[in-house]
Short mmCIF file of C-alpha atoms in Angstrom, two decimals:
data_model
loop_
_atom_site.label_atom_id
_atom_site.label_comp_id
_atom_site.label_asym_id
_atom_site.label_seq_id
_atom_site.Cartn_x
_atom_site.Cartn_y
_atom_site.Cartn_z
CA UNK A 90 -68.39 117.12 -44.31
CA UNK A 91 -68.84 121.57 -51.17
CA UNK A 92 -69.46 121.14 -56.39
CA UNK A 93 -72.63 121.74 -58.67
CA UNK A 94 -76.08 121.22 -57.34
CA UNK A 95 -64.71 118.75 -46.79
CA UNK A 96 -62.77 115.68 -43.74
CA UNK A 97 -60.07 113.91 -43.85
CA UNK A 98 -57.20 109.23 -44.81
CA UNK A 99 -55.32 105.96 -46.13
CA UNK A 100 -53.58 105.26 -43.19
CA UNK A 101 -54.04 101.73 -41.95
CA UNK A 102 -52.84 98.78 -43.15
CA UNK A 103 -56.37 97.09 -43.51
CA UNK A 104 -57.86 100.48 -44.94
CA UNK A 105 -54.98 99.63 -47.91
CA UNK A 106 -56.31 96.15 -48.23
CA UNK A 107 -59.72 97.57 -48.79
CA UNK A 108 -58.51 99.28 -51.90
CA UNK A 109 -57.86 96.73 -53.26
CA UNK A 110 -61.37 95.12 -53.29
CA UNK A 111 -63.81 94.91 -55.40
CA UNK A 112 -67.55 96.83 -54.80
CA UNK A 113 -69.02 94.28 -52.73
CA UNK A 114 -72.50 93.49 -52.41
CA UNK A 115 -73.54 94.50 -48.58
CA UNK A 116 -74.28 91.42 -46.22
CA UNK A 117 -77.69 92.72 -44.90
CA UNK A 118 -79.13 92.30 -48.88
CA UNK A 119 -81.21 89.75 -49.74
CA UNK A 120 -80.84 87.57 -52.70
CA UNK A 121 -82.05 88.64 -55.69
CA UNK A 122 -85.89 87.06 -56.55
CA UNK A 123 -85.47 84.60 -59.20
CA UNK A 124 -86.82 85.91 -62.56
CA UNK A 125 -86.04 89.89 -61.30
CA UNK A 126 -83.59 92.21 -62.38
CA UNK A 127 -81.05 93.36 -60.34
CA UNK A 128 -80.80 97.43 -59.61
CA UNK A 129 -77.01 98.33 -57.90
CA UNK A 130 -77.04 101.14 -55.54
CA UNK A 131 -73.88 102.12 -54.74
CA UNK A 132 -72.48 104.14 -51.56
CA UNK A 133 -68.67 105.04 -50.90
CA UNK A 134 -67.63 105.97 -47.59
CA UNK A 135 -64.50 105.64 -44.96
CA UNK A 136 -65.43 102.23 -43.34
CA UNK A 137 -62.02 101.88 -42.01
CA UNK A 138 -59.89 104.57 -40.16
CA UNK A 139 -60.40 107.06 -37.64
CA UNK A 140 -64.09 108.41 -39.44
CA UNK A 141 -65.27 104.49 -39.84
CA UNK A 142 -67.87 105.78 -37.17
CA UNK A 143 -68.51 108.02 -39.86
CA UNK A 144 -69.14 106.19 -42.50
CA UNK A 145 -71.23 102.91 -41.29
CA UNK A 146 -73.91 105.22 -39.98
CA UNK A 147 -73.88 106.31 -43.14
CA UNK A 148 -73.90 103.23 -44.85
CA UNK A 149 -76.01 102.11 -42.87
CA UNK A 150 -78.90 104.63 -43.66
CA UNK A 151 -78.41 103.19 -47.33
CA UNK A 152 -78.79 100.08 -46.54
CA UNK A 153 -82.40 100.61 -44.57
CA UNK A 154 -83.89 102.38 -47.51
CA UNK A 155 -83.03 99.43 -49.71
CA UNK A 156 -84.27 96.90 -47.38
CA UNK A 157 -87.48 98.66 -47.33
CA UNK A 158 -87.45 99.64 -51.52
CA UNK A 159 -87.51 95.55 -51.69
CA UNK A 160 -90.31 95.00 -49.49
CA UNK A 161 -92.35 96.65 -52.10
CA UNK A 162 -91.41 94.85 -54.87
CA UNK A 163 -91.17 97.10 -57.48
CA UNK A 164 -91.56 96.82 -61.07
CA UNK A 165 -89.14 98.71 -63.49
CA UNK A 166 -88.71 98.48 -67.62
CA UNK A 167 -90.85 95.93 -67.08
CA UNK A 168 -89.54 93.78 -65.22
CA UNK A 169 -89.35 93.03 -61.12
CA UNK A 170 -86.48 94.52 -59.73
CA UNK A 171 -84.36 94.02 -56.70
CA UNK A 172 -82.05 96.75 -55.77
CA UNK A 173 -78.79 95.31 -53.97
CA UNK A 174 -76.26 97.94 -51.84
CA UNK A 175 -73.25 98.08 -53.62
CA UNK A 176 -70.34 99.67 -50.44
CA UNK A 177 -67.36 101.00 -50.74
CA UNK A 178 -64.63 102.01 -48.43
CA UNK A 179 -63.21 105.42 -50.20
CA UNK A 180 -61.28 105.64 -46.47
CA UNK A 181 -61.94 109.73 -46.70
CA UNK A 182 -58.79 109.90 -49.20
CA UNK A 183 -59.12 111.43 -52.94
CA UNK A 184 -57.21 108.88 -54.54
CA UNK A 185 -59.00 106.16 -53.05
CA UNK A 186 -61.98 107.79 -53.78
CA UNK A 187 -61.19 107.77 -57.56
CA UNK A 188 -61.23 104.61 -57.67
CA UNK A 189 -63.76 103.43 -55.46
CA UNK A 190 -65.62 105.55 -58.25
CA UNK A 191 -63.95 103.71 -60.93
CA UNK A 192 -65.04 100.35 -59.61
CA UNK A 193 -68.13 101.63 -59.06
CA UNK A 194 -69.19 102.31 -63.01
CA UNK A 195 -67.15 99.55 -63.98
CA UNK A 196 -69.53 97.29 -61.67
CA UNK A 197 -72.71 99.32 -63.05
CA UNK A 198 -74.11 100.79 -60.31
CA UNK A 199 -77.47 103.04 -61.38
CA UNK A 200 -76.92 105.59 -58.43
CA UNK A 201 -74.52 106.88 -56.21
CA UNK A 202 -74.96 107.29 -52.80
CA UNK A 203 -71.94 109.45 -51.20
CA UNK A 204 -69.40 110.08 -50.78
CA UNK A 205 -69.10 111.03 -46.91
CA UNK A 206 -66.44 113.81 -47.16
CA UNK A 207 -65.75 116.41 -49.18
CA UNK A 208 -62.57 115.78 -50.08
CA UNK A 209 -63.16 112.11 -51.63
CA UNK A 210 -66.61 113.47 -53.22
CA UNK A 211 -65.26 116.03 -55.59
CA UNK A 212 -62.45 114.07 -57.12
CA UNK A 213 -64.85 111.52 -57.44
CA UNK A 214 -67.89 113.21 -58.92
CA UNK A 215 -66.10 114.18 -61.96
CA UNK A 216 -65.96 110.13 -62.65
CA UNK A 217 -69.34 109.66 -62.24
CA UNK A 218 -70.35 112.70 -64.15
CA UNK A 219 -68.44 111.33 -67.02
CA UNK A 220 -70.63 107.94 -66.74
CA UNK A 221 -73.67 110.11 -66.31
CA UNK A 222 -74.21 108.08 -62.98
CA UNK A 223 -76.54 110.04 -60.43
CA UNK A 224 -74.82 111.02 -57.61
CA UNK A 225 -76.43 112.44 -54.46
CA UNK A 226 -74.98 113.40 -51.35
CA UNK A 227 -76.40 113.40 -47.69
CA UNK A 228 -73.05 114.67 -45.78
CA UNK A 229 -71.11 116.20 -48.73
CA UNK A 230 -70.90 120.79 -47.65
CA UNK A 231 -67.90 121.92 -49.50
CA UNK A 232 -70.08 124.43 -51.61
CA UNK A 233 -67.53 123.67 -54.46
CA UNK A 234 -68.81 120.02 -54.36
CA UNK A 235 -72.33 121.54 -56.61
CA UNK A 236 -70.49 124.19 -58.48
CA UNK A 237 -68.59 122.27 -60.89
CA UNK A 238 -71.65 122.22 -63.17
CA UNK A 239 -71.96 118.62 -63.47
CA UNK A 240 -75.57 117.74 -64.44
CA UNK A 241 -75.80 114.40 -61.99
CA UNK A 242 -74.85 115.95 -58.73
CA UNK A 243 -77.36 116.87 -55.90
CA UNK A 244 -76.60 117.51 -51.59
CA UNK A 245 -79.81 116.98 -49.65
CA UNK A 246 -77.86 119.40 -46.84
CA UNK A 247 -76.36 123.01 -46.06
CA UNK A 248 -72.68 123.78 -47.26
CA UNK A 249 -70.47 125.49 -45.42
CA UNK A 250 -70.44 128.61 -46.20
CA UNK A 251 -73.69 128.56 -44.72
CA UNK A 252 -72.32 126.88 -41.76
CA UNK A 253 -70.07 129.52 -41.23
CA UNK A 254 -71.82 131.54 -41.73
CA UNK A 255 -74.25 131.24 -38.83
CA UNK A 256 -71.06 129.97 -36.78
CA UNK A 257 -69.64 133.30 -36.89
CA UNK A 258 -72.72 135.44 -36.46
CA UNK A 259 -73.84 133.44 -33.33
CA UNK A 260 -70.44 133.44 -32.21
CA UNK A 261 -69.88 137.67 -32.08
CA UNK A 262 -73.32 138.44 -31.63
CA UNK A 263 -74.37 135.81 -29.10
CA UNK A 264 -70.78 134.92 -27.39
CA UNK A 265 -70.14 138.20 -27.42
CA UNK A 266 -66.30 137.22 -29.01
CA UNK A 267 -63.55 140.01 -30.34
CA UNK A 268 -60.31 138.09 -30.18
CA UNK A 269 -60.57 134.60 -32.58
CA UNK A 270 -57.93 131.70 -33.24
CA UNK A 271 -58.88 129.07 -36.28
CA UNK A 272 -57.49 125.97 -36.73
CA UNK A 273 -58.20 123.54 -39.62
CA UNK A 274 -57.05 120.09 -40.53
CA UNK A 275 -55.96 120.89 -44.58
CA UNK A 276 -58.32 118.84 -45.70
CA UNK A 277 -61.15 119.81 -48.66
CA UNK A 278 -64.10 120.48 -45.99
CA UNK A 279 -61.94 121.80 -42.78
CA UNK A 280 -59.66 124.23 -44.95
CA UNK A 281 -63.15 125.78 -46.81
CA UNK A 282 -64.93 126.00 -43.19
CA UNK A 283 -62.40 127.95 -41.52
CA UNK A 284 -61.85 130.21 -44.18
CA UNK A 285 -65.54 130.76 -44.52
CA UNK A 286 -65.85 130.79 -40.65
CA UNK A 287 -62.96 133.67 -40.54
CA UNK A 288 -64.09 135.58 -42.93
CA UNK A 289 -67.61 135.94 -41.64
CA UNK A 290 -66.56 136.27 -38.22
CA UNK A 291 -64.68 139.72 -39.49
CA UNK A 292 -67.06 140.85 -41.43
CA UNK A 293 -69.53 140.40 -37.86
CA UNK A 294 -66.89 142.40 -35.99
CA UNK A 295 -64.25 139.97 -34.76
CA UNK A 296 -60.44 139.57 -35.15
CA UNK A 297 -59.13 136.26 -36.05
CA UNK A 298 -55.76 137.07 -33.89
CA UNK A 299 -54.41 134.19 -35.13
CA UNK A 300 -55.00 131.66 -38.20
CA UNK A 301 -53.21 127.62 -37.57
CA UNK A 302 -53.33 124.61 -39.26
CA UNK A 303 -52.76 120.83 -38.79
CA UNK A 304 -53.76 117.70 -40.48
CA UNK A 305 -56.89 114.94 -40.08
CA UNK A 306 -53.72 112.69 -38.68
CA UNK A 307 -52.62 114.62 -36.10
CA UNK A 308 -53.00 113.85 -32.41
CA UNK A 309 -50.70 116.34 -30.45
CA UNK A 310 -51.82 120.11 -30.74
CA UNK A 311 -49.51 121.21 -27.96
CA UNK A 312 -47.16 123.48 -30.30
CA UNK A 313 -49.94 124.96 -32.12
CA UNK A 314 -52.28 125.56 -29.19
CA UNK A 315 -49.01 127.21 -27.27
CA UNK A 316 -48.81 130.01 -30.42
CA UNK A 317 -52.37 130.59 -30.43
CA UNK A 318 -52.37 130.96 -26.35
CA UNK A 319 -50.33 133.89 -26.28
CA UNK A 320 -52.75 135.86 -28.32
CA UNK A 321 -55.61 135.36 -25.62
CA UNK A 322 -58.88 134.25 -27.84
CA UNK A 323 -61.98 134.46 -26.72
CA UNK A 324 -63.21 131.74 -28.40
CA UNK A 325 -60.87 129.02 -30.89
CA UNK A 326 -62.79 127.46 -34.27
CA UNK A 327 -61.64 124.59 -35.71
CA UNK A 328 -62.15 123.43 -38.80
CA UNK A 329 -61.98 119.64 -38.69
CA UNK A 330 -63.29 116.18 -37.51
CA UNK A 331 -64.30 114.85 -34.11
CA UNK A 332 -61.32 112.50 -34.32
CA UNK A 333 -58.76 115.47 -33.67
CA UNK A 334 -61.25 118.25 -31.77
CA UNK A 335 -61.93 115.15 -29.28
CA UNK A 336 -57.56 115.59 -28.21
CA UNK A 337 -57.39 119.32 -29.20
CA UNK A 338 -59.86 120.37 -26.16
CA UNK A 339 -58.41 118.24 -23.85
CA UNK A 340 -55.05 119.48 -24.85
CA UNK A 341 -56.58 123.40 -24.64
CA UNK A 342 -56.84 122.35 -21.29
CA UNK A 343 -53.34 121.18 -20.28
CA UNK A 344 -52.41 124.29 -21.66
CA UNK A 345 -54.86 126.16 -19.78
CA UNK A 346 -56.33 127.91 -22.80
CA UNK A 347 -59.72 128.93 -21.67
CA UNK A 348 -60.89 130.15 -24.96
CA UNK A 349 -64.60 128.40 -25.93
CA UNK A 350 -64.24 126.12 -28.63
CA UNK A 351 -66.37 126.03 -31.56
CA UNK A 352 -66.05 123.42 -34.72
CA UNK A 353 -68.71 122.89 -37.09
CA UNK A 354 -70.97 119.27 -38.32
CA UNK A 355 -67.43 117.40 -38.26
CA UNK A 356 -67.79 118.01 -34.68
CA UNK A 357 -71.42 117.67 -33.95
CA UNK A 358 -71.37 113.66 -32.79
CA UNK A 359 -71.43 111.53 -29.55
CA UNK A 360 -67.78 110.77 -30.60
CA UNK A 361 -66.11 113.76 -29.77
CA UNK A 362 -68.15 113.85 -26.24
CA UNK A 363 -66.03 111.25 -25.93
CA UNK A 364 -63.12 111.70 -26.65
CA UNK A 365 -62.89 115.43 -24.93
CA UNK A 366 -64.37 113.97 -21.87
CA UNK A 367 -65.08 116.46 -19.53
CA UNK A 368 -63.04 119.18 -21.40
CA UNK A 369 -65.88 119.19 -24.05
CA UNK A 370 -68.52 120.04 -22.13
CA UNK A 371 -69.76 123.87 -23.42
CA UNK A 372 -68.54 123.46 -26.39
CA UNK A 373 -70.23 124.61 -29.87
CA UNK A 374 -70.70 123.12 -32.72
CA UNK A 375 -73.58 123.66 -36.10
CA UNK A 376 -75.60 120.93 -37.97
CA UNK A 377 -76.12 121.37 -41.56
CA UNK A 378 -79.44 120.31 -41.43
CA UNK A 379 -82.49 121.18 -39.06
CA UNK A 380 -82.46 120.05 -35.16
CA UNK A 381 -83.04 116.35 -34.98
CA UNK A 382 -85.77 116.63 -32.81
CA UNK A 383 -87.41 119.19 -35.47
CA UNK A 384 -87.23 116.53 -38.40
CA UNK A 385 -90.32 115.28 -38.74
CA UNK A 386 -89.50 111.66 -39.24
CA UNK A 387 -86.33 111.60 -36.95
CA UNK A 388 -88.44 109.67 -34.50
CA UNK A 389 -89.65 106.66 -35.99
CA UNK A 390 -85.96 106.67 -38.30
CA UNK A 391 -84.25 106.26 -35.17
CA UNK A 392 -86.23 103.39 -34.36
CA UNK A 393 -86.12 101.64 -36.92
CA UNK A 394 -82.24 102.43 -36.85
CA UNK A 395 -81.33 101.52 -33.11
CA UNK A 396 -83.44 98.15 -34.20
CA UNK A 397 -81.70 97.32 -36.96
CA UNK A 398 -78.21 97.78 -36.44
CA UNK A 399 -78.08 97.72 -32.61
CA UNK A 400 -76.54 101.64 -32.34
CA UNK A 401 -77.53 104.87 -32.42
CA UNK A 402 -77.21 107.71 -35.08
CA UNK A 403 -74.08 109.33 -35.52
CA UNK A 404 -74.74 111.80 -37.65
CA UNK A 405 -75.46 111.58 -41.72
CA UNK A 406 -77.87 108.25 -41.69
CA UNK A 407 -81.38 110.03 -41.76
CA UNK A 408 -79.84 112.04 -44.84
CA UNK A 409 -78.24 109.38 -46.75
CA UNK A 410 -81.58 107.12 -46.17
CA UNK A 411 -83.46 110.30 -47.82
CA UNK A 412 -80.57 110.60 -50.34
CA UNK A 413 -81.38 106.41 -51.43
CA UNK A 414 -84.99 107.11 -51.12
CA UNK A 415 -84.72 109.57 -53.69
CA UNK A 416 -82.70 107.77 -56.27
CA UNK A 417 -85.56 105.07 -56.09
CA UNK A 418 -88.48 107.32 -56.08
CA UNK A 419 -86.83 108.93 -59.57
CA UNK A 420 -86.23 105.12 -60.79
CA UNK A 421 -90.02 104.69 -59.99
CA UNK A 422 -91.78 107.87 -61.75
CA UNK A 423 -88.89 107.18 -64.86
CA UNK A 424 -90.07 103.84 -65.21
CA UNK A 425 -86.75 102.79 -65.44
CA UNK A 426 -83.62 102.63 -63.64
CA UNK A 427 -81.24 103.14 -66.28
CA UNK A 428 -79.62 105.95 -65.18
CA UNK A 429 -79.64 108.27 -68.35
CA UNK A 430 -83.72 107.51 -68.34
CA UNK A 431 -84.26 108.59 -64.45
CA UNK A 432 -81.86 110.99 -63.88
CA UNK A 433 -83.99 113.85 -64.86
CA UNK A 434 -86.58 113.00 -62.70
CA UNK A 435 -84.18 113.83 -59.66
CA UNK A 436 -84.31 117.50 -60.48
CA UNK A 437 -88.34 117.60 -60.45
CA UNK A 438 -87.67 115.92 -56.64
CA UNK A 439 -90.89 117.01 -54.51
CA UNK A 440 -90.20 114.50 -51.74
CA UNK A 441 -91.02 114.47 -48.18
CA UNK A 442 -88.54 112.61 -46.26
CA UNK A 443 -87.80 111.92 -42.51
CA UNK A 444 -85.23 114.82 -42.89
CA UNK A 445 -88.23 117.22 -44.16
CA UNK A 446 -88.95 118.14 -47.43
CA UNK A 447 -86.59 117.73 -50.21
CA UNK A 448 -86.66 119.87 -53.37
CA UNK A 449 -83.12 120.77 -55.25
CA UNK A 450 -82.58 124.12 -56.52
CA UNK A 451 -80.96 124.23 -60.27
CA UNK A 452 -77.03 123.77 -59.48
CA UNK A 453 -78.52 120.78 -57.40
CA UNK A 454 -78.45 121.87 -53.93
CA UNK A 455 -81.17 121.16 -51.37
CA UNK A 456 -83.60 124.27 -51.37
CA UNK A 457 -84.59 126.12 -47.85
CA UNK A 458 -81.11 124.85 -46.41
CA UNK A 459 -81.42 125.44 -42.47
CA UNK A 460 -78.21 125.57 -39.82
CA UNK A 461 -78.94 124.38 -36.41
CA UNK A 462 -76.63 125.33 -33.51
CA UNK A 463 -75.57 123.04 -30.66
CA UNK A 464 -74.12 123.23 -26.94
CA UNK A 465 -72.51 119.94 -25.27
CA UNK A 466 -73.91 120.16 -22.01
CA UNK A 467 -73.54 116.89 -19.18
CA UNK A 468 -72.19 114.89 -22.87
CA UNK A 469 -75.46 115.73 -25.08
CA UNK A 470 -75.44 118.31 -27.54
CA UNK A 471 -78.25 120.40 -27.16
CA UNK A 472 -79.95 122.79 -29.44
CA UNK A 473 -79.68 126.49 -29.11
#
């Protein structure tokens, strides 16, 4: 989904209502022990909309490190503690996103856990930063999203321009492409992908013949995918969501456009299998993180997961379970989870979690950053 160490949108009528409530307390928490102290953990991400898919599996990997923080009845400033998920829906727009953030501090959260997208996590990070609230992200790539200098912000994955990166190399070396169209959706992450996606594909060799746009809203491609036919790509990026590359291949295919197509982690998800159908299959896509199979507590996670909340990963759940994890391991060497008390303790992070190990470098991005590169093949995406 880029400030220190991008997706996407207010559009229905009960994502509006959701505005308008206050942080709630989420239903799988149990209450409080009598005599402990209550520690809020809060997470902000687009439970409603066309990226709610999104943003429970997110949520959801929140609310399993909590559940398991409370089995071990933990002890801070002296007192027993239970931590309680405070969630958000920030509905992937900016000015929700302010103030979900808002709400947030006002309701005294000790840690942030979010946001999903790029676009409602920089906005938003400034608010928190001005609390002195940690924040830590498990989907956030917009590399802008850790260069603000803010001294509470941390990703526990690679940013795009590493994504692109290794998009564009794999792509002219590997693909063998010279003619390239890009598409992105205007939005924070897609707008910073494609341009780091174009510019790297160049610099490998390529041509970007032909540079579109459209929005996270959109649903017909047909006039955009008409201009960019006439140029006769090799291979089309798009710099977007699953929600709109799900229509935009099947579309490519009406049109009879038989240039590969190639998005980046907004793509990577069961979802937009699909919704392409059978027009997906061979298409490309990166993960800003190592190959699930490759993490070495993917396994069991997924378990535990699939038992909990009856479905399976989407995408950002292991991370933002890591991202919790860490908040509370910082609480628990600080002695304390006030946040100005534990919040250095997040940059000594030496933690080994189910995504591998995590370790932030000093603007607060995860060190050793991999890329992993996917195929959809028979409605899997398979490593390359």
């Amino acid at each position: 989904m880029k400030t220190r160490h991008s997706l996407l949108l207010c559009t229905l009528v009960a994502g509006v209502a959701a505005c308008n409530k206050p942080a709630s307390q989420a239903p799988q928490q149990e209450q409080a022990a009598a005599g402990s102290a209550v520690v809020k953990i809060g997470t902000a991400n687009p439970l409603t909309g066309p990226f709610a898919h999104w943003g429970r599996d997110a949520d959801n990997g929140v609310k399993l490190a909590v559940q398991e923080a409370n089995a071990e009845k933990l002890t801070l400033d002296g007192k027993p503690v239970t931590f309680e998920v405070v969630s958000e829906d920030d509905q992937a727009d900016p000015k929700v996103a302010t103030q979900v953030a808002q709400r947030m501090v006002d309701a005294k959260v000790a840690g942030i856990v979010g946001h999903l997208t790029s676009g409602a996590a920089i906005p938003a990070s400034r608010i928190y930063a001005d609390a002195g609230i940690p924040m830590i992200s498990g989907s956030v790539t917009s590399p802008s999203f850790t260069q603000q200098g803010y001294h509470n912000t941390y990703r526990l994955i690679a940013n795009d321009l590493q994504q692109g990166q290794a998009l564009a190399k794999y792509a002219v070396d590997k693909l063998g492409a010279k003619r390239v169209a890009v598409i992105d959706d205007r939005t924070t992450y897609g707008q910073g992908l494609a341009d780091d996606f174009a510019k790297s594909a160049e610099q490998a060799g390529a041509k970007v013949v032909k540079r579109e746009f459209t929005t996270n809203t959109a649903t017909d491609f047909m006039a955009v995918l008409t201009s960019i036919k006439g140029e006769k790509p090799d291979l089309l990026f798009y710099g977007g969501m699953d929600a709109q590359a799900g229509p935009m291949v099947k579309q490519m295919a009406k049109l009879g456009l038989k240039a590969a197509f190639m998005g980046a982690d907004g793509v990577n998800t069961p979802e937009f299998a699909k919704l392409g159908g059978d027009n997906a299959e061979g298409s490309y896509a990166s993960s800003a993180g190592a190959p699930k199979e490759k993490l070495p507590g993917y396994g069991e996670f997924s378990q535990k997961y699939k038992q909990q909340f009856q479905a399976d990963i989407q995408a950002y759940a292991p991370y933002t379970y890591d991202a919790a994890k860490v908040l509370i391991a910082a609480m628990k060497r600080a002695g304390s989870a006030e946040p100005a008390k534990y919040l250095p303790e997040i940059a000594k992070t030496d933690y080994q979690g189910v995504t591998g190990p995590v370790k932030f470098d000093s603007k607060g991005d995860i060190q050793q950053a991999t890329v992993s590169l996917y195929q959809l093949k028979q409605g899997k995406w398979v490593g390359l």
